[in-house]
Short mmCIF file of C-alpha atoms and ligand atoms in Angstrom, two decimals:
data_model
loop_
_atom_site.label_atom_id
_atom_site.label_comp_id
_atom_site.label_asym_id
_atom_site.label_seq_id
_atom_site.Cartn_x
_atom_site.Cartn_y
_atom_site.Cartn_z
CA MET A 1 46.56 86.41 100.42
CA LYS A 2 44.08 88.00 97.89
CA TYR A 3 43.32 87.11 94.32
CA ILE A 4 43.69 89.51 92.11
CA PRO A 5 42.48 89.00 88.57
CA PRO A 6 44.95 89.65 85.87
CA LYS A 7 44.54 92.32 83.39
CA PHE A 8 45.39 91.61 80.10
CA THR A 9 44.27 94.20 77.17
CA ARG A 10 45.62 92.07 73.93
CA LEU A 11 43.77 88.67 73.13
CA ALA A 12 47.41 87.05 72.26
CA ASP A 13 48.01 87.29 76.34
CA MET A 14 45.34 85.44 77.12
CA ALA A 15 44.41 81.98 77.95
CA ALA A 16 40.66 80.56 77.39
CA ILE A 17 40.15 80.80 81.16
CA ASP A 18 40.52 84.87 80.77
CA VAL A 19 38.38 85.23 77.65
CA GLY A 20 35.73 84.07 79.13
CA ARG A 21 35.93 86.34 81.72
CA LEU A 22 36.02 89.26 79.70
CA THR A 23 33.08 91.89 80.19
CA GLU A 24 30.92 93.35 76.77
CA ASP A 25 32.53 96.37 77.24
CA GLU A 26 36.55 94.55 77.45
CA ALA A 27 35.56 92.70 74.46
CA ARG A 28 34.33 95.69 72.14
CA GLY A 29 38.40 97.57 73.12
CA ILE A 30 39.65 94.39 71.82
CA LEU A 31 37.13 94.45 68.44
CA GLU A 32 38.30 97.69 68.41
CA ALA A 33 42.08 97.46 68.94
CA ILE A 34 42.64 94.40 66.41
CA ARG A 35 40.10 96.19 63.69
CA TRP A 36 41.97 99.48 64.03
CA PRO A 37 45.55 99.45 65.24
CA LYS A 38 45.47 103.03 64.97
CA GLY A 39 41.86 104.36 66.17
CA PRO A 40 38.36 104.01 64.69
CA VAL A 41 38.60 104.63 61.08
CA CYS A 42 34.68 105.41 59.56
CA PRO A 43 33.75 102.38 57.32
CA HIS A 44 31.31 104.75 54.84
CA CYS A 45 34.08 107.12 54.34
CA GLY A 46 37.34 106.52 55.26
CA SER A 47 38.11 109.50 57.80
CA ILE A 48 39.73 109.24 61.29
CA LYS A 49 38.13 112.50 63.03
CA ILE A 50 35.46 110.61 64.98
CA THR A 51 33.74 111.31 68.30
CA ARG A 52 32.34 108.55 70.95
CA LEU A 53 28.61 108.61 71.64
CA ASN A 54 27.58 109.06 75.22
CA PRO A 55 26.40 105.48 75.62
CA LYS A 56 24.79 106.74 79.02
CA SER A 57 21.92 108.19 76.93
CA GLU A 58 19.07 105.79 76.47
CA LYS A 59 18.94 106.21 73.08
CA VAL A 60 22.26 105.61 71.88
CA ARG A 61 23.89 101.82 71.65
CA ASP A 62 26.68 100.94 73.55
CA GLY A 63 30.02 101.54 71.41
CA VAL A 64 28.26 103.67 68.87
CA ILE A 65 31.07 106.25 67.16
CA GLN A 66 29.73 109.06 65.11
CA CYS A 67 32.17 110.37 61.75
CA ASN A 68 32.95 113.98 62.18
CA ASP A 69 32.96 113.92 58.38
CA CYS A 70 30.39 112.37 56.81
CA ARG A 71 28.04 112.39 59.86
CA GLY A 72 27.34 108.76 59.79
CA GLN A 73 27.23 106.24 62.54
CA PHE A 74 28.65 103.17 63.11
CA THR A 75 30.38 100.37 65.95
CA VAL A 76 33.23 98.06 65.12
CA MET A 77 30.41 95.57 63.42
CA VAL A 78 29.47 97.65 61.13
CA GLY A 79 31.27 96.48 57.38
CA THR A 80 32.29 92.94 59.43
CA ILE A 81 31.31 89.55 59.45
CA MET A 82 29.64 90.77 62.61
CA HIS A 83 27.06 93.52 60.62
CA ARG A 84 23.39 93.57 62.08
CA SER A 85 24.47 90.74 64.69
CA HIS A 86 22.23 90.04 67.88
CA ILE A 87 25.14 87.87 69.30
CA THR A 88 27.19 89.83 71.72
CA LEU A 89 30.70 90.36 71.56
CA ARG A 90 32.19 88.93 74.32
CA GLN A 91 30.42 86.03 72.89
CA TRP A 92 31.91 86.31 69.73
CA VAL A 93 35.58 86.98 71.25
CA GLN A 94 35.04 84.02 73.18
CA ALA A 95 33.77 82.13 69.75
CA PHE A 96 37.05 83.25 67.46
CA TYR A 97 39.07 81.79 70.73
CA ALA A 98 37.95 78.30 70.75
CA MET A 99 37.61 78.14 67.17
CA CYS A 100 41.22 78.92 66.95
CA SER A 101 42.41 77.19 70.18
CA SER A 102 40.71 73.22 69.45
CA LYS A 103 43.03 71.87 66.53
CA LYS A 104 40.07 69.54 65.03
CA GLY A 105 37.57 72.09 65.27
CA VAL A 106 34.42 72.88 67.83
CA SER A 107 31.19 72.04 66.41
CA ALA A 108 28.21 74.47 66.25
CA LEU A 109 26.07 72.10 69.41
CA GLN A 110 29.06 72.70 71.65
CA LEU A 111 29.57 76.69 70.99
CA GLN A 112 25.97 76.78 71.28
CA ARG A 113 25.92 75.25 74.87
CA ASN A 114 29.82 76.78 75.89
CA LEU A 115 28.75 80.48 75.50
CA GLY A 116 25.26 80.06 75.98
CA ILE A 117 23.55 80.99 72.70
CA HIS A 118 19.86 80.76 72.47
CA THR A 119 19.57 78.29 69.56
CA TYR A 120 21.42 75.84 67.53
CA LYS A 121 20.59 78.18 64.38
CA ALA A 122 22.78 81.23 65.34
CA ALA A 123 25.39 78.95 66.36
CA TRP A 124 25.37 77.55 63.31
CA HIS A 125 25.91 80.89 61.27
CA LEU A 126 28.03 82.12 64.05
CA CYS A 127 30.59 79.08 63.06
CA HIS A 128 30.13 80.04 59.27
CA ARG A 129 31.14 83.72 59.26
CA ILE A 130 34.24 82.87 61.55
CA ARG A 131 35.11 80.59 58.88
CA LEU A 132 34.72 83.22 56.66
CA ALA A 133 36.67 85.12 58.58
CA MET A 134 39.36 82.83 58.46
CA SER A 135 39.22 82.28 54.33
CA GLU A 136 42.65 83.36 53.36
CA GLY A 137 42.90 84.75 49.27
CA PRO A 138 45.71 83.03 47.29
CA LEU A 139 49.36 83.58 47.92
CA ALA A 140 51.08 86.22 45.96
CA ASP A 141 54.20 84.42 45.30
CA GLY A 142 52.12 80.74 45.58
CA LEU A 143 53.43 77.74 47.67
CA LYS A 144 56.96 77.56 47.14
CA GLY A 145 60.04 74.92 47.91
CA THR A 146 59.14 71.24 48.03
CA VAL A 147 55.18 71.01 47.55
CA GLU A 148 53.30 68.45 48.42
CA VAL A 149 50.20 67.23 46.56
CA ASP A 150 47.55 64.68 47.90
CA GLU A 151 44.29 63.87 47.60
CA THR A 152 41.52 62.10 49.53
CA PHE A 153 37.81 61.88 50.29
CA VAL A 154 35.67 63.88 52.27
CA GLY A 155 32.01 62.92 52.89
CA GLY A 156 29.94 60.77 55.85
CA ARG A 157 29.71 56.94 55.62
CA PRO A 158 26.06 55.86 53.77
CA ARG A 159 23.63 54.38 56.50
CA GLN A 160 24.18 51.23 57.90
CA SER A 161 21.21 49.78 55.83
CA VAL A 162 22.56 51.61 52.50
CA ILE A 163 25.51 49.61 52.40
CA ASN A 164 24.07 46.30 53.08
CA LYS A 165 21.48 47.15 50.52
CA TYR A 166 23.42 48.20 47.87
CA TYR A 167 27.18 47.31 48.88
CA ASP A 168 29.75 47.68 46.15
CA PRO A 169 33.55 48.24 47.92
CA LYS A 170 34.24 50.45 45.24
CA GLN A 171 31.70 53.25 45.41
CA PHE A 172 32.11 53.60 49.20
CA CYS A 173 35.78 54.60 49.43
CA GLY A 174 38.52 56.11 46.77
CA HIS A 175 38.32 57.19 43.80
CA GLY A 176 35.02 56.68 42.00
CA SER A 177 32.85 57.11 45.32
CA THR A 178 30.43 59.27 45.71
CA LYS A 179 32.07 61.26 48.76
CA ILE A 180 33.76 64.94 47.84
CA PRO A 181 37.43 65.02 47.03
CA VAL A 182 39.17 67.31 48.65
CA MET A 183 43.21 68.48 47.74
CA VAL A 184 45.99 69.85 49.66
CA LEU A 185 49.11 71.47 48.35
CA VAL A 186 51.65 71.75 51.22
CA GLU A 187 54.87 72.98 51.69
CA ARG A 188 56.82 71.36 53.68
CA ASN A 189 57.49 73.19 57.04
CA GLY A 190 55.27 75.79 55.33
CA ASN A 191 51.75 76.67 54.75
CA ALA A 192 48.75 74.64 52.68
CA VAL A 193 46.17 74.89 50.32
CA SER A 194 43.18 72.87 50.74
CA LYS A 195 39.96 72.81 48.89
CA PRO A 196 36.86 70.56 47.41
CA ILE A 197 37.37 69.68 43.87
CA GLU A 198 34.57 69.03 41.30
CA ARG A 199 36.63 65.85 40.14
CA VAL A 200 40.08 64.12 40.77
CA ASP A 201 40.94 64.37 36.92
CA SER A 202 44.14 65.94 35.52
CA PHE A 203 42.64 69.44 34.53
CA ASN A 204 41.34 69.67 38.20
CA LEU A 205 44.48 68.29 39.58
CA LYS A 206 46.84 70.41 37.21
CA SER A 207 44.75 73.76 37.15
CA ALA A 208 45.06 73.80 41.19
CA ILE A 209 48.47 73.01 41.11
CA ILE A 210 49.83 75.62 38.47
CA GLU A 211 47.46 78.04 40.19
CA ASN A 212 48.56 77.72 43.50
CA VAL A 213 52.38 76.65 43.72
CA ASN A 214 55.47 79.32 42.48
CA GLU A 215 56.79 77.67 39.12
CA ASN A 216 60.92 77.13 40.90
CA SER A 217 59.45 74.86 43.14
CA THR A 218 59.09 70.78 43.55
CA ILE A 219 56.16 69.02 43.27
CA MET A 220 55.49 65.76 44.88
CA THR A 221 53.24 63.32 44.57
CA ASP A 222 52.05 59.80 44.67
CA GLU A 223 52.01 57.86 41.63
CA TRP A 224 47.84 58.50 40.88
CA GLN A 225 48.18 58.90 36.59
CA ALA A 226 46.48 62.32 36.59
CA TYR A 227 49.93 63.94 37.77
CA LYS A 228 51.51 62.78 34.76
CA GLY A 229 53.55 65.29 32.65
CA ILE A 230 53.23 68.06 35.56
CA GLY A 231 56.31 68.24 36.32
CA LYS A 232 57.22 70.01 32.88
CA ASN A 233 55.68 73.75 34.63
CA PHE A 234 58.11 73.06 37.53
CA LYS A 235 61.66 73.72 37.80
CA GLY A 236 62.40 71.44 40.18
CA GLY A 237 60.17 69.11 38.40
CA HIS A 238 57.79 66.21 39.93
CA LYS A 239 59.16 63.49 42.30
CA VAL A 240 56.56 60.56 42.76
CA ILE A 241 55.82 58.35 45.58
CA LYS A 242 54.75 54.61 44.44
CA HIS A 243 52.01 53.91 47.67
CA LYS A 244 51.16 50.81 45.30
CA ASP A 245 54.61 48.97 46.23
CA LYS A 246 53.47 50.36 50.05
CA ILE A 247 56.42 52.43 49.79
CA TYR A 248 55.68 55.88 51.43
CA VAL A 249 59.36 57.42 51.76
CA LYS A 250 62.39 57.42 49.23
CA GLY A 251 64.61 59.67 50.37
CA ASP A 252 63.44 63.17 50.63
CA ILE A 253 60.60 61.48 48.31
CA THR A 254 57.01 61.42 50.37
CA THR A 255 53.73 62.96 50.94
CA ASN A 256 53.86 62.59 54.61
CA THR A 257 53.02 66.33 55.15
CA ALA A 258 50.17 65.91 53.23
CA GLU A 259 49.28 62.79 54.95
CA SER A 260 49.14 64.21 58.19
CA TYR A 261 46.78 67.29 57.30
CA PHE A 262 44.15 65.02 56.06
CA ALA A 263 44.42 63.29 58.86
CA LEU A 264 43.87 66.59 61.47
CA LEU A 265 41.12 67.37 58.38
CA LYS A 266 39.20 63.82 58.31
CA ARG A 267 39.25 63.49 62.63
CA GLY A 268 37.50 67.26 62.63
CA VAL A 269 34.95 66.24 60.20
CA HIS A 270 34.33 63.04 60.94
CA GLY A 271 34.80 63.42 64.93
CA ILE A 272 33.51 66.89 65.55
CA PHE A 273 31.27 68.03 62.56
CA HIS A 274 29.89 64.38 61.71
CA HIS A 275 28.09 65.57 58.28
CA VAL A 276 29.66 67.98 56.42
CA SER A 277 27.49 68.68 53.22
CA LYS A 278 29.13 69.43 50.23
CA ARG A 279 28.17 72.90 49.75
CA HIS A 280 29.89 73.84 53.03
CA LEU A 281 32.95 71.55 52.80
CA ASN A 282 34.97 74.66 51.29
CA ARG A 283 34.65 76.05 54.46
CA TYR A 284 35.50 74.07 56.67
CA CYS A 285 38.63 73.41 54.37
CA GLN A 286 39.60 77.08 54.91
CA GLU A 287 38.92 76.89 58.66
CA PHE A 288 41.57 74.23 58.90
CA GLN A 289 43.81 76.05 56.42
CA PHE A 290 43.91 78.85 58.73
CA ARG A 291 44.68 76.81 61.87
CA TRP A 292 47.80 75.15 59.72
CA ASN A 293 49.34 77.55 58.71
CA HIS A 294 48.97 79.64 61.70
CA ARG A 295 49.56 76.55 63.86
CA LYS A 296 53.25 78.28 65.06
CA LEU A 297 51.21 80.87 67.24
CA ASN A 298 49.79 80.69 70.73
CA ASP A 299 45.96 80.48 70.76
CA GLY A 300 45.26 84.24 71.29
CA THR A 301 47.63 85.27 68.66
CA ARG A 302 46.00 83.07 66.22
CA ALA A 303 42.63 84.11 66.73
CA GLU A 304 43.90 88.15 66.53
CA HIS A 305 44.76 86.92 63.33
CA ALA A 306 41.12 85.47 62.30
CA ILE A 307 39.99 88.35 63.85
CA GLN A 308 42.02 90.42 61.41
CA GLY A 309 39.74 88.65 58.53
CA ILE A 310 36.10 90.10 59.76
CA GLU A 311 36.50 93.57 57.55
CA GLY A 312 34.75 93.87 54.63
CA LYS A 313 33.12 90.04 54.85
CA ARG A 314 28.80 89.55 55.02
CA LEU A 315 27.84 86.20 54.91
CA THR A 316 24.03 86.62 55.75
CA TYR A 317 22.22 83.47 56.83
CA LYS A 318 20.52 82.97 53.68
CA LYS A 319 23.26 82.60 51.88
CA ALA A 320 24.99 80.50 54.23
CA VAL A 321 22.07 77.60 54.19
CA CYS A 322 22.70 77.42 50.10
ZN1 ZN B 1 32.68 108.91 57.64
#
């Protein structure tokens, strides 16, 4: 029997093997359909009256569209994170799919090899732009219901020689260390918000909670003193689980959902990315938050959601490195 390759038009229906087979034109079709579900819209003036230029002429690049109103020309990349990118569209779609389908993320080095991107620098920049596309604005009504809040410390271990020389257990773990504090706020069975914070103090923790959580919610934390008094801002109050007494669940009081979020983040940061610097940690947090908040979807649909975030965002290499 002759093998007939399956025909897909939507990313949501595709497995990794199908995404790997996409041609450049198919990838463009997929990106256009996600960006403009009702047909192309001119990014210069917003008109929907457009003409596709004939790519057969040598002077015209593939996928160029001309606006009938402002006469401006554009492609699906204009006005998105892909603006002026030299990476092919099929590599972009595959990179989106890879970063959305792997639970702990993919390293830039791995993407460079898998997609045949020439330099590590280009792959690294690609990854950070995809993280930017994944970044979500604050939820309109805030997190709701039971919201678990916890903080952890993320960052590379100091070199062994440094540890031997200056070993001070307090300095390398937990509160008071030089690692970067990250906090997570997570609805039970729902969405999460995670971000690095300057310091694990009452002001930072409480303002992040008030900013991100709906006032009708119940807050659950461990006994860390900085959370004390947060209950008065929320109708459901503040419930505390005492980790110091080795109690992790008491009735419905637990921060285990927040702990499992951190378990994923830490396995990603330490196992995949090895070292994440302070200035980029925010984008890694957004990547993990995006995957968490879309965890119930299949890989292709999750990638479609990430691609919907490309519009109106830019991250030049220069801006990404500093
Ligand atoms: Zn126009």
